[in-house]
CSV table of C-alpha atoms and ligand atoms in Angstrom, one decimal:
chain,number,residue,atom,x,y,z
A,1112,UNK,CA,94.8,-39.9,-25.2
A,1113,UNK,CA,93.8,-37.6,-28.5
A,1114,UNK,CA,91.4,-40.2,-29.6
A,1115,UNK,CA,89.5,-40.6,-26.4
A,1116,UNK,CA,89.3,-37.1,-26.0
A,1117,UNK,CA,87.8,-36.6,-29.2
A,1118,UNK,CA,84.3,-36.5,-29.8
A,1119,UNK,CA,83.8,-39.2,-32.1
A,1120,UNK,CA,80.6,-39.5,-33.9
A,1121,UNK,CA,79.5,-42.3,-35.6
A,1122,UNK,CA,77.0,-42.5,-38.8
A,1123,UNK,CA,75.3,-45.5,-40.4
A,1124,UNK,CA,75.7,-45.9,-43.6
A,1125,UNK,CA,76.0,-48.3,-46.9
A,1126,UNK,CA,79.6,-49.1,-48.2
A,1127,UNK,CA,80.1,-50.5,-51.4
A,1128,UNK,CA,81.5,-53.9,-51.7
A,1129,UNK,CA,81.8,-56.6,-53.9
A,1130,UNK,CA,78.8,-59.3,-52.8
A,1131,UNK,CA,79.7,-62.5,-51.7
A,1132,UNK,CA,78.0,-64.8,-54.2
A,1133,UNK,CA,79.0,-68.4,-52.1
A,1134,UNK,CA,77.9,-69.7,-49.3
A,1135,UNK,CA,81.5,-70.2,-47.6
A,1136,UNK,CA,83.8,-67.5,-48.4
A,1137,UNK,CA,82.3,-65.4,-45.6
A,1138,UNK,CA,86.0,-65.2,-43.6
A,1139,UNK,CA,87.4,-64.3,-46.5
A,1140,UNK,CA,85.5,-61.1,-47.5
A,1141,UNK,CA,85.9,-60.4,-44.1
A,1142,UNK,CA,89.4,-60.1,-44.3
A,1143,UNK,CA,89.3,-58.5,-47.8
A,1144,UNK,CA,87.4,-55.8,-46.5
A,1145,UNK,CA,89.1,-55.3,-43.0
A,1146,UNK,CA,92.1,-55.4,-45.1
A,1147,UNK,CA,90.7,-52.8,-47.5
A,1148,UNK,CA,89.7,-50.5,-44.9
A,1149,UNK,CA,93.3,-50.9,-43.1
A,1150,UNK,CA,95.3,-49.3,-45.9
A,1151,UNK,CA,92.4,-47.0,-47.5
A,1152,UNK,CA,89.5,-46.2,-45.1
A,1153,UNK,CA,85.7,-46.7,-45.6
A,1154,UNK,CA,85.7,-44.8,-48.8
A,1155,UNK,CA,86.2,-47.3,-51.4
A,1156,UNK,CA,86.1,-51.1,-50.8
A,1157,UNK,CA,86.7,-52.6,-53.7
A,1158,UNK,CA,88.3,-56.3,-54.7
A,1159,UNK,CA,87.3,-58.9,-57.8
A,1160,UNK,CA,85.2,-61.3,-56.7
A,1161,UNK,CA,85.3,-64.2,-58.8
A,1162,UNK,CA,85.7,-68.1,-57.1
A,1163,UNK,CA,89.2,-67.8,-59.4
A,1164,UNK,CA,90.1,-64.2,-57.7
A,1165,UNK,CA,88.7,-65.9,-54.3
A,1166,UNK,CA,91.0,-68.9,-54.5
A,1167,UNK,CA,93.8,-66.9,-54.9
A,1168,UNK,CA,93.0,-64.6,-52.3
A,1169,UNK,CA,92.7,-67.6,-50.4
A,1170,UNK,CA,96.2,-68.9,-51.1
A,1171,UNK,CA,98.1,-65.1,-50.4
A,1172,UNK,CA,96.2,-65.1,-46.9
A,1173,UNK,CA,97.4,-69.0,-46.4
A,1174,UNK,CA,101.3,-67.6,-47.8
A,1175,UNK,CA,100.9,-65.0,-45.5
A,1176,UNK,CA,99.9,-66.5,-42.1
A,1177,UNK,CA,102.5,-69.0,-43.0
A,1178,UNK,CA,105.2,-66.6,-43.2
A,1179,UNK,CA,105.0,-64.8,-40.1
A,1180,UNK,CA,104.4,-68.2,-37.9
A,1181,UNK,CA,107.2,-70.3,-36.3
A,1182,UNK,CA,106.3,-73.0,-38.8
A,1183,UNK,CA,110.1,-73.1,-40.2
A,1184,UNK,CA,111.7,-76.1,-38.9
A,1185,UNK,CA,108.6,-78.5,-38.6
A,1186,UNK,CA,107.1,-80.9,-40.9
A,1187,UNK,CA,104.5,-78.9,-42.8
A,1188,UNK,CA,102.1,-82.0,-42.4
A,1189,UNK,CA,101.9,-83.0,-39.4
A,1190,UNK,CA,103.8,-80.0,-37.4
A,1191,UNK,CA,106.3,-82.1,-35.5
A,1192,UNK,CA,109.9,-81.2,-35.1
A,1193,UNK,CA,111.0,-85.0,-34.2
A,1194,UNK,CA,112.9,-86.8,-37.1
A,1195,UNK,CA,110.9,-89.9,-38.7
A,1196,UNK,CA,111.4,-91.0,-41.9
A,1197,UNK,CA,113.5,-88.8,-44.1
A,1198,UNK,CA,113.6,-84.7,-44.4
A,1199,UNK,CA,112.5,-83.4,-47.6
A,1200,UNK,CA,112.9,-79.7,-48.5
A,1201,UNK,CA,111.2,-78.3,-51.3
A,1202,UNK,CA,113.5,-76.2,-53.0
A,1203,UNK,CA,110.9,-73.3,-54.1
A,1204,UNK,CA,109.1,-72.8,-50.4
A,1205,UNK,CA,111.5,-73.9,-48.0
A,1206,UNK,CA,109.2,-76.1,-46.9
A,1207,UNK,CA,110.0,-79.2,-44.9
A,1208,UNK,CA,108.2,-82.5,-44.7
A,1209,UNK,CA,108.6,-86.4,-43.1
A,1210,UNK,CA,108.8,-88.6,-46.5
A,1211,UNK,CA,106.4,-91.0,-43.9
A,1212,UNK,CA,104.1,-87.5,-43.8
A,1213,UNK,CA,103.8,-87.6,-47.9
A,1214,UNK,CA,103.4,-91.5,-47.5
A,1215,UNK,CA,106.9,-91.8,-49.8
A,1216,UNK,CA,109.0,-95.0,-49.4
A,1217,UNK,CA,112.5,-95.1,-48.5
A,1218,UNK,CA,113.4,-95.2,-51.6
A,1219,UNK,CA,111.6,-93.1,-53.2
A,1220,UNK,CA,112.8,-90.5,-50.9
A,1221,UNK,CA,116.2,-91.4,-51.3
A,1222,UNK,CA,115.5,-90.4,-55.4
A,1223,UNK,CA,113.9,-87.1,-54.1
A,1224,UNK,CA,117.1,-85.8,-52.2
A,1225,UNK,CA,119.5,-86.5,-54.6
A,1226,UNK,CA,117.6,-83.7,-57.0
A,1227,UNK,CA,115.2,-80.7,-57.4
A,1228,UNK,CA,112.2,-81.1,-56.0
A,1229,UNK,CA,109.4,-79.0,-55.5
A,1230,UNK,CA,106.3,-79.9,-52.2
A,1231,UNK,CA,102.8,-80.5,-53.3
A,1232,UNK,CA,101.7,-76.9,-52.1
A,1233,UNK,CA,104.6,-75.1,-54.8
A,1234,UNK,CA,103.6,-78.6,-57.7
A,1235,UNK,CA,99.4,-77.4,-58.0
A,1236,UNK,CA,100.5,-73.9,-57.5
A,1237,UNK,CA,102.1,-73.6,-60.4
A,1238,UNK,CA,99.9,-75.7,-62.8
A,1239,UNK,CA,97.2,-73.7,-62.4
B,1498,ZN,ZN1,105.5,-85.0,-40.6
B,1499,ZN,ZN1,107.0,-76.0,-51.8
């Protein structure tokens, strides 16, 4: 166990950071940093900061978690597998959702399938 065996000696110390200027982004820097010090050690934590950089960091962690969980084949609104309503797939994410879910008519979900279309998630994505 070459760790264990070791004799590990621990310092305190100040690492640089950006500061957390909000009062409820604390998860997020948390992950910045533990993500930070994952690929490159203490030495140099360093990430923008802005609420702009902070949103979008927010968003890739969302992407992220939502790629590696079993979240395929449900409704991405109310996580249910059982039909009701029409299937819509958004043709950029993969997405799927209940028409009922988005609070679509029939009809209007009818309209949808027939053509492109692209979720609410992929829609204020890319107006930004
Ligand atoms: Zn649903
Ligand atoms: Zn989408």
């Amino acid at each position: 166990m070459g760790v264990l065996e070791t004799d590990l000696q621990f310092k305190s110390g100040i690492i640089e950071h950006p500061k957390q200027s909000d009062g409820f982004s604390c998860g997020l820097f948390v992950m910045k940093i533990a993500e930070s010090v994952l690929n490159n050690g203490f030495g140099n934590i360093s990430f923008r900061s802005t609420l702009n950089d902070l949103a979008q960091y927010r968003h890739d962690i969302a992407e992220k978690i939502l790629e590696f969980s079993d979240m395929k084949d449900v409704c991405s609104i109310c996580g249910s597998a059982i039909s009701h309503g029409t299937w819509l797939g958004c043709d950029e994410c993969n997405r799927w959702y209940h028409s009922d879910c988005l609070g679509y008519s029939r009809k209007k979900a009818n309209e949808i399938i027939k053509k492109c279309w692209s979720c609410l998630l992929c829609t204020s994505l890319s107006t930004k």
